PDB file of C-alpha atoms in Angstrom:
ATOM      1  CA  UNK A  14      99.197 100.948  96.346  1.00  0.00           C
ATOM      2  CA  UNK A  15     101.249  98.294  98.507  1.00  0.00           C
ATOM      3  CA  UNK A  16      99.388  97.981 102.018  1.00  0.00           C
ATOM      4  CA  UNK A  17     101.591  97.243 104.886  1.00  0.00           C
ATOM      5  CA  UNK A  18      99.896  95.691 108.168  1.00  0.00           C
ATOM      6  CA  UNK A  19     101.337  95.489 111.230  1.00  0.00           C
ATOM      7  CA  UNK A  20     101.013  93.754 114.394  1.00  0.00           C
ATOM      8  CA  UNK A  21     100.341  93.569 116.971  1.00  0.00           C
ATOM      9  CA  UNK A  22      99.289  97.486 117.432  1.00  0.00           C
ATOM     10  CA  UNK A  23     100.637  97.424 121.082  1.00  0.00           C
ATOM     11  CA  UNK A  24     103.582  95.303 122.814  1.00  0.00           C
ATOM     12  CA  UNK A  25     103.801  95.618 126.660  1.00  0.00           C
ATOM     13  CA  UNK A  26     107.511  93.580 127.704  1.00  0.00           C
ATOM     14  CA  UNK A  27     110.007  93.863 130.486  1.00  0.00           C
ATOM     15  CA  UNK A  28     113.387  94.983 130.524  1.00  0.00           C
ATOM     16  CA  UNK A  29     115.789  92.219 129.223  1.00  0.00           C
ATOM     17  CA  UNK A  30     112.806  90.668 127.395  1.00  0.00           C
ATOM     18  CA  UNK A  31     112.570  90.043 123.718  1.00  0.00           C
ATOM     19  CA  UNK A  32     109.835  92.177 121.553  1.00  0.00           C
ATOM     20  CA  UNK A  33     109.335  90.557 118.122  1.00  0.00           C
ATOM     21  CA  UNK A  34     107.128  92.997 115.572  1.00  0.00           C
ATOM     22  CA  UNK A  35     105.494  91.496 112.327  1.00  0.00           C
ATOM     23  CA  UNK A  36     104.857  93.585 109.179  1.00  0.00           C
ATOM     24  CA  UNK A  37     103.039  91.586 106.023  1.00  0.00           C
ATOM     25  CA  UNK A  38     102.954  93.313 102.841  1.00  0.00           C
ATOM     26  CA  UNK A  39      99.871  93.101 100.488  1.00  0.00           C
ATOM     27  CA  UNK A  40     101.928  92.097  97.757  1.00  0.00           C
ATOM     28  CA  UNK A  41     105.695  90.440  97.475  1.00  0.00           C
ATOM     29  CA  UNK A  42     108.434  93.085  97.434  1.00  0.00           C
ATOM     30  CA  UNK A  43     111.712  91.059  97.720  1.00  0.00           C
ATOM     31  CA  UNK A  44     113.870  92.324 100.722  1.00  0.00           C
ATOM     32  CA  UNK A  45     112.724  96.417 100.038  1.00  0.00           C
ATOM     33  CA  UNK A  46     111.758  97.049 103.739  1.00  0.00           C
ATOM     34  CA  UNK A  47     113.163  99.117 106.066  1.00  0.00           C
ATOM     35  CA  UNK A  48     112.084  99.871 109.949  1.00  0.00           C
ATOM     36  CA  UNK A  49     112.276 102.690 111.866  1.00  0.00           C
ATOM     37  CA  UNK A  50     112.047 104.040 115.594  1.00  0.00           C
ATOM     38  CA  UNK A  51     109.921 106.623 116.245  1.00  0.00           C
ATOM     39  CA  UNK A  52     109.631 108.500 119.806  1.00  0.00           C
ATOM     40  CA  UNK A  53     107.633 111.586 120.584  1.00  0.00           C
ATOM     41  CA  UNK A  54     109.230 114.991 119.930  1.00  0.00           C
ATOM     42  CA  UNK A  55     111.880 113.036 117.904  1.00  0.00           C
ATOM     43  CA  UNK A  56     112.626 112.490 114.162  1.00  0.00           C
ATOM     44  CA  UNK A  57     112.299 108.999 113.054  1.00  0.00           C
ATOM     45  CA  UNK A  58     115.413 106.826 113.368  1.00  0.00           C
ATOM     46  CA  UNK A  59     116.404 104.441 110.560  1.00  0.00           C
ATOM     47  CA  UNK A  60     117.145 100.947 112.139  1.00  0.00           C
ATOM     48  CA  UNK A  61     116.898  98.404 109.594  1.00  0.00           C
ATOM     49  CA  UNK A  62     117.127  98.424 105.624  1.00  0.00           C
ATOM     50  CA  UNK A  63     116.818  95.870 103.100  1.00  0.00           C
ATOM     51  CA  UNK A  64     115.125  93.842 105.163  1.00  0.00           C
ATOM     52  CA  UNK A  65     117.898  92.477 107.383  1.00  0.00           C
ATOM     53  CA  UNK A  66     120.913  95.271 107.403  1.00  0.00           C
ATOM     54  CA  UNK A  67     121.336  97.324 110.635  1.00  0.00           C
ATOM     55  CA  UNK A  68     121.927 101.096 109.722  1.00  0.00           C
ATOM     56  CA  UNK A  69     124.901 102.934 111.043  1.00  0.00           C
ATOM     57  CA  UNK A  70     125.313 103.119 114.618  1.00  0.00           C
ATOM     58  CA  UNK A  71     122.231 100.678 115.450  1.00  0.00           C
ATOM     59  CA  UNK A  72     122.789  97.978 118.259  1.00  0.00           C
ATOM     60  CA  UNK A  73     123.246  94.589 117.604  1.00  0.00           C
ATOM     61  CA  UNK A  74     120.284  93.965 119.261  1.00  0.00           C
ATOM     62  CA  UNK A  75     117.680  95.188 116.838  1.00  0.00           C
ATOM     63  CA  UNK A  76     117.666  92.437 113.923  1.00  0.00           C
ATOM     64  CA  UNK A  77     115.342  92.365 111.261  1.00  0.00           C
ATOM     65  CA  UNK A  78     114.353  88.908 108.783  1.00  0.00           C
ATOM     66  CA  UNK A  79     112.137  88.193 105.806  1.00  0.00           C
ATOM     67  CA  UNK A  80     111.242  88.363 102.436  1.00  0.00           C
ATOM     68  CA  UNK A  81     108.773  88.314  99.864  1.00  0.00           C
ATOM     69  CA  UNK A  82     105.663  89.532 102.370  1.00  0.00           C
ATOM     70  CA  UNK A  83     106.560  88.738 105.812  1.00  0.00           C
ATOM     71  CA  UNK A  84     109.103  90.531 107.268  1.00  0.00           C
ATOM     72  CA  UNK A  85     109.936  90.702 111.626  1.00  0.00           C
ATOM     73  CA  UNK A  86     111.853  93.214 113.762  1.00  0.00           C
ATOM     74  CA  UNK A  87     113.186  91.697 116.604  1.00  0.00           C
ATOM     75  CA  UNK A  88     114.928  93.441 119.731  1.00  0.00           C
ATOM     76  CA  UNK A  89     116.161  91.676 122.309  1.00  0.00           C
ATOM     77  CA  UNK A  90     117.388  92.480 125.823  1.00  0.00           C
ATOM     78  CA  UNK A  91     115.180  95.150 125.952  1.00  0.00           C
ATOM     79  CA  UNK A  92     116.100  98.521 127.296  1.00  0.00           C
ATOM     80  CA  UNK A  93     113.695 101.247 128.791  1.00  0.00           C
ATOM     81  CA  UNK A  94     114.879 103.558 125.729  1.00  0.00           C
ATOM     82  CA  UNK A  95     113.474 101.446 123.422  1.00  0.00           C
ATOM     83  CA  UNK A  96     110.285 102.145 124.497  1.00  0.00           C
ATOM     84  CA  UNK A  97     108.950 104.030 120.949  1.00  0.00           C
ATOM     85  CA  UNK A  98     106.497 103.398 118.124  1.00  0.00           C
ATOM     86  CA  UNK A  99     108.007 101.056 115.405  1.00  0.00           C
ATOM     87  CA  UNK A 100     107.156 101.635 111.666  1.00  0.00           C
ATOM     88  CA  UNK A 101     107.850  99.718 108.492  1.00  0.00           C
ATOM     89  CA  UNK A 102     108.173 100.522 105.000  1.00  0.00           C
ATOM     90  CA  UNK A 103     107.916  99.223 101.781  1.00  0.00           C
ATOM     91  CA  UNK A 104     110.202 100.349  99.245  1.00  0.00           C
ATOM     92  CA  UNK A 105     109.507  97.702  96.458  1.00  0.00           C
ATOM     93  CA  UNK A 106     107.656 100.523  94.957  1.00  0.00           C
ATOM     94  CA  UNK A 107     110.485 102.593  95.667  1.00  0.00           C
ATOM     95  CA  UNK A 108     110.026 105.680  95.602  1.00  0.00           C
ATOM     96  CA  UNK A 109     106.412 105.615  96.212  1.00  0.00           C
ATOM     97  CA  UNK A 110     106.773 104.448  99.634  1.00  0.00           C
ATOM     98  CA  UNK A 111     104.268 103.219 102.240  1.00  0.00           C
ATOM     99  CA  UNK A 112     104.304 102.846 105.581  1.00  0.00           C
ATOM    100  CA  UNK A 113     102.827 100.183 108.168  1.00  0.00           C
ATOM    101  CA  UNK A 114     100.647 101.972 111.004  1.00  0.00           C
ATOM    102  CA  UNK A 115     103.254 101.252 113.572  1.00  0.00           C
ATOM    103  CA  UNK A 116     103.533  98.767 116.723  1.00  0.00           C
ATOM    104  CA  UNK A 117     103.751 100.783 120.110  1.00  0.00           C
ATOM    105  CA  UNK A 118     106.638  98.997 121.840  1.00  0.00           C
ATOM    106  CA  UNK A 119     106.079  99.854 126.069  1.00  0.00           C
ATOM    107  CA  UNK A 120     108.754  98.646 128.361  1.00  0.00           C
ATOM    108  CA  UNK A 121     107.662  98.103 131.870  1.00  0.00           C
TER     109      UNK A 121
ATOM    110  CA  UNK B   7     126.273 118.600 111.968  1.00  0.00           C
ATOM    111  CA  UNK B   8     124.280 116.394 109.851  1.00  0.00           C
ATOM    112  CA  UNK B   9     121.062 117.732 109.993  1.00  0.00           C
ATOM    113  CA  UNK B  10     117.561 118.834 108.400  1.00  0.00           C
ATOM    114  CA  UNK B  11     115.455 121.449 109.697  1.00  0.00           C
ATOM    115  CA  UNK B  12     111.850 122.183 108.357  1.00  0.00           C
ATOM    116  CA  UNK B  13     110.035 125.766 108.777  1.00  0.00           C
ATOM    117  CA  UNK B  14     106.961 127.206 107.588  1.00  0.00           C
ATOM    118  CA  UNK B  15     104.561 125.599 109.478  1.00  0.00           C
ATOM    119  CA  UNK B  16     100.978 127.448 110.208  1.00  0.00           C
ATOM    120  CA  UNK B  17      97.537 127.402 110.811  1.00  0.00           C
ATOM    121  CA  UNK B  18      95.691 128.078 107.358  1.00  0.00           C
ATOM    122  CA  UNK B  19      92.113 127.931 106.523  1.00  0.00           C
ATOM    123  CA  UNK B  20      90.499 125.119 104.180  1.00  0.00           C
ATOM    124  CA  UNK B  21      91.656 125.923 100.216  1.00  0.00           C
ATOM    125  CA  UNK B  22      94.735 128.197 101.625  1.00  0.00           C
ATOM    126  CA  UNK B  23      98.292 127.715 100.541  1.00  0.00           C
ATOM    127  CA  UNK B  24     101.369 127.140 102.462  1.00  0.00           C
ATOM    128  CA  UNK B  25     105.235 126.633 101.513  1.00  0.00           C
ATOM    129  CA  UNK B  26     107.424 124.322 103.330  1.00  0.00           C
ATOM    130  CA  UNK B  27     110.838 124.816 103.507  1.00  0.00           C
ATOM    131  CA  UNK B  28     113.793 122.489 104.963  1.00  0.00           C
ATOM    132  CA  UNK B  29     117.472 123.141 105.343  1.00  0.00           C
ATOM    133  CA  UNK B  30     120.247 120.897 105.205  1.00  0.00           C
ATOM    134  CA  UNK B  31     123.425 120.898 106.833  1.00  0.00           C
ATOM    135  CA  UNK B  32     126.307 118.822 107.169  1.00  0.00           C
ATOM    136  CA  UNK B  33     126.670 116.970 104.072  1.00  0.00           C
ATOM    137  CA  UNK B  34     126.214 116.908 100.464  1.00  0.00           C
ATOM    138  CA  UNK B  35     122.506 117.902  99.802  1.00  0.00           C
ATOM    139  CA  UNK B  36     122.717 117.984  95.938  1.00  0.00           C
ATOM    140  CA  UNK B  37     123.964 114.129  96.142  1.00  0.00           C
ATOM    141  CA  UNK B  38     120.709 113.068  97.471  1.00  0.00           C
ATOM    142  CA  UNK B  39     117.267 112.219  97.186  1.00  0.00           C
ATOM    143  CA  UNK B  40     114.845 113.827  99.285  1.00  0.00           C
ATOM    144  CA  UNK B  41     111.240 113.059 100.524  1.00  0.00           C
ATOM    145  CA  UNK B  42     108.238 114.927 102.474  1.00  0.00           C
ATOM    146  CA  UNK B  43     106.552 112.847 104.542  1.00  0.00           C
ATOM    147  CA  UNK B  44     103.606 113.688 107.144  1.00  0.00           C
ATOM    148  CA  UNK B  45     101.934 112.306 109.922  1.00  0.00           C
ATOM    149  CA  UNK B  46      98.314 113.342 110.854  1.00  0.00           C
ATOM    150  CA  UNK B  47      97.174 113.274 114.340  1.00  0.00           C
ATOM    151  CA  UNK B  48      96.980 109.741 115.735  1.00  0.00           C
ATOM    152  CA  UNK B  49      98.146 108.560 112.537  1.00  0.00           C
ATOM    153  CA  UNK B  50     100.769 106.491 111.089  1.00  0.00           C
ATOM    154  CA  UNK B  51     103.610 108.047 108.540  1.00  0.00           C
ATOM    155  CA  UNK B  52     102.365 108.826 105.143  1.00  0.00           C
ATOM    156  CA  UNK B  53     104.802 109.433 101.948  1.00  0.00           C
ATOM    157  CA  UNK B  54     103.893 112.757 100.625  1.00  0.00           C
ATOM    158  CA  UNK B  55     106.611 113.416  97.639  1.00  0.00           C
ATOM    159  CA  UNK B  56     110.165 112.493  96.416  1.00  0.00           C
ATOM    160  CA  UNK B  57     112.558 114.327  94.290  1.00  0.00           C
ATOM    161  CA  UNK B  58     115.792 113.163  93.060  1.00  0.00           C
ATOM    162  CA  UNK B  59     119.350 114.172  93.153  1.00  0.00           C
ATOM    163  CA  UNK B  60     121.268 116.307  91.060  1.00  0.00           C
ATOM    164  CA  UNK B  61     122.763 113.136  89.980  1.00  0.00           C
ATOM    165  CA  UNK B  62     120.153 112.427  87.503  1.00  0.00           C
ATOM    166  CA  UNK B  63     119.882 114.721  83.976  1.00  0.00           C
ATOM    167  CA  UNK B  64     116.633 116.301  85.286  1.00  0.00           C
ATOM    168  CA  UNK B  65     114.979 115.857  88.584  1.00  0.00           C
ATOM    169  CA  UNK B  66     112.662 113.059  88.775  1.00  0.00           C
ATOM    170  CA  UNK B  67     109.668 114.118  90.852  1.00  0.00           C
ATOM    171  CA  UNK B  68     106.769 111.930  92.354  1.00  0.00           C
ATOM    172  CA  UNK B  69     103.540 112.477  94.410  1.00  0.00           C
ATOM    173  CA  UNK B  70     101.097 110.440  96.409  1.00  0.00           C
ATOM    174  CA  UNK B  71      97.711 110.369  94.951  1.00  0.00           C
ATOM    175  CA  UNK B  72      96.199 112.562  97.847  1.00  0.00           C
ATOM    176  CA  UNK B  73      98.247 115.550  97.010  1.00  0.00           C
ATOM    177  CA  UNK B  74      98.910 115.301  93.324  1.00  0.00           C
ATOM    178  CA  UNK B  75      97.986 118.274  91.666  1.00  0.00           C
ATOM    179  CA  UNK B  76      98.037 120.434  94.578  1.00  0.00           C
ATOM    180  CA  UNK B  77     101.723 120.183  96.117  1.00  0.00           C
ATOM    181  CA  UNK B  78     104.815 120.760  94.284  1.00  0.00           C
ATOM    182  CA  UNK B  79     108.174 119.881  95.416  1.00  0.00           C
ATOM    183  CA  UNK B  80     111.183 121.662  94.341  1.00  0.00           C
ATOM    184  CA  UNK B  81     114.693 122.052  95.428  1.00  0.00           C
ATOM    185  CA  UNK B  82     117.583 124.573  95.485  1.00  0.00           C
ATOM    186  CA  UNK B  83     120.860 122.986  95.448  1.00  0.00           C
ATOM    187  CA  UNK B  84     122.826 126.141  95.694  1.00  0.00           C
ATOM    188  CA  UNK B  85     120.849 127.212  99.077  1.00  0.00           C
ATOM    189  CA  UNK B  86     121.041 123.286 100.748  1.00  0.00           C
ATOM    190  CA  UNK B  87     116.944 123.671 100.588  1.00  0.00           C
ATOM    191  CA  UNK B  88     114.031 121.400  99.666  1.00  0.00           C
ATOM    192  CA  UNK B  89     110.608 123.250  99.584  1.00  0.00           C
ATOM    193  CA  UNK B  90     106.906 122.215  99.397  1.00  0.00           C
ATOM    194  CA  UNK B  91     104.302 124.365  98.088  1.00  0.00           C
ATOM    195  CA  UNK B  92     100.933 123.375  98.874  1.00  0.00           C
ATOM    196  CA  UNK B  93      97.736 124.935  97.767  1.00  0.00           C
ATOM    197  CA  UNK B  94      94.219 123.965  97.810  1.00  0.00           C
ATOM    198  CA  UNK B  95      94.681 122.916 101.087  1.00  0.00           C
ATOM    199  CA  UNK B  96      92.423 121.087 103.044  1.00  0.00           C
ATOM    200  CA  UNK B  97      91.478 119.687 106.908  1.00  0.00           C
ATOM    201  CA  UNK B  98      92.968 116.085 106.114  1.00  0.00           C
ATOM    202  CA  UNK B  99      96.030 117.734 105.260  1.00  0.00           C
ATOM    203  CA  UNK B 100      96.620 118.733 108.653  1.00  0.00           C
ATOM    204  CA  UNK B 101      99.794 116.748 110.075  1.00  0.00           C
ATOM    205  CA  UNK B 102     103.478 116.921 111.090  1.00  0.00           C
ATOM    206  CA  UNK B 103     105.536 117.477 107.816  1.00  0.00           C
ATOM    207  CA  UNK B 104     108.865 116.016 107.666  1.00  0.00           C
ATOM    208  CA  UNK B 105     111.750 116.639 105.749  1.00  0.00           C
ATOM    209  CA  UNK B 106     113.863 113.102 105.206  1.00  0.00           C
ATOM    210  CA  UNK B 107     116.574 112.392 103.382  1.00  0.00           C
ATOM    211  CA  UNK B 108     116.936 109.116 101.161  1.00  0.00           C
ATOM    212  CA  UNK B 109     119.887 107.102 100.618  1.00  0.00           C
ATOM    213  CA  UNK B 110     118.768 105.872  97.207  1.00  0.00           C
ATOM    214  CA  UNK B 111     117.409 102.640  95.401  1.00  0.00           C
ATOM    215  CA  UNK B 112     114.722 100.085  96.918  1.00  0.00           C
ATOM    216  CA  UNK B 113     117.243  98.443  98.904  1.00  0.00           C
ATOM    217  CA  UNK B 114     118.187 100.982 100.932  1.00  0.00           C
ATOM    218  CA  UNK B 115     116.650 103.356 103.429  1.00  0.00           C
ATOM    219  CA  UNK B 116     115.390 106.932 104.266  1.00  0.00           C
ATOM    220  CA  UNK B 117     118.348 107.903 106.841  1.00  0.00           C
ATOM    221  CA  UNK B 118     118.111 111.493 107.956  1.00  0.00           C
ATOM    222  CA  UNK B 119     114.732 112.772 109.107  1.00  0.00           C
ATOM    223  CA  UNK B 120     113.628 116.661 110.166  1.00  0.00           C
ATOM    224  CA  UNK B 121     111.702 117.033 113.764  1.00  0.00           C
ATOM    225  CA  UNK B 122     109.339 117.883 111.406  1.00  0.00           C
ATOM    226  CA  UNK B 123     106.738 121.132 111.297  1.00  0.00           C
ATOM    227  CA  UNK B 124     103.062 121.351 111.795  1.00  0.00           C
ATOM    228  CA  UNK B 125     100.920 122.455 109.249  1.00  0.00           C
ATOM    229  CA  UNK B 126      96.906 123.116 110.561  1.00  0.00           C
ATOM    230  CA  UNK B 127      94.360 123.231 108.385  1.00  0.00           C
ATOM    231  CA  UNK B 128      90.979 124.578 110.415  1.00  0.00           C
ATOM    232  CA  UNK B 129      88.300 127.399 109.492  1.00  0.00           C
TER     233      UNK B 129
END
């Protein structure tokens, strides 16, 4: 099983700031990684797929990068509504996905 | 409106059974592969099962090791519905269960999720 490790567990930043979230895979997965935003009481929302491609309707301040085992989600110009838990999902072993444990982003 | 709506979650005793349903609307359900994904209290997301679209000659089905032999995924394209039959339930199966649409392939994403249905396994 491919294990994904996300860091940090929690991130507290101010509006207008820049968030950098990390996801590391236990083995190489090329660019087969997706990122999701999950708010309490709402369904998860696809942000990024294939490591760097933005999903439909996702603002340009969300960007993804990386390949192999190390991936990053960057959120620039943070807004209060960006407060959520962010999960990465490996698709290298599609369709046997695994998810990271999540990074909680707080906007203060 | 494009959406997925899960139902069927309940409180059940260990060893019991439950059948979850997911109603799809607003898109051509038969053209998409589908998943069940769950989230236990205070935990991250865990993929449970996958069923391929009608485009395949026969649906390909996969399960997580944690549910293999106990859960059965199925779909009824005529009713735009996805199902998860859960047997021999365990306390550790307690979770919110999400129905999720897959755009297909490794280089893509799970682009539509329902709001989830809560399954609680407890004596």
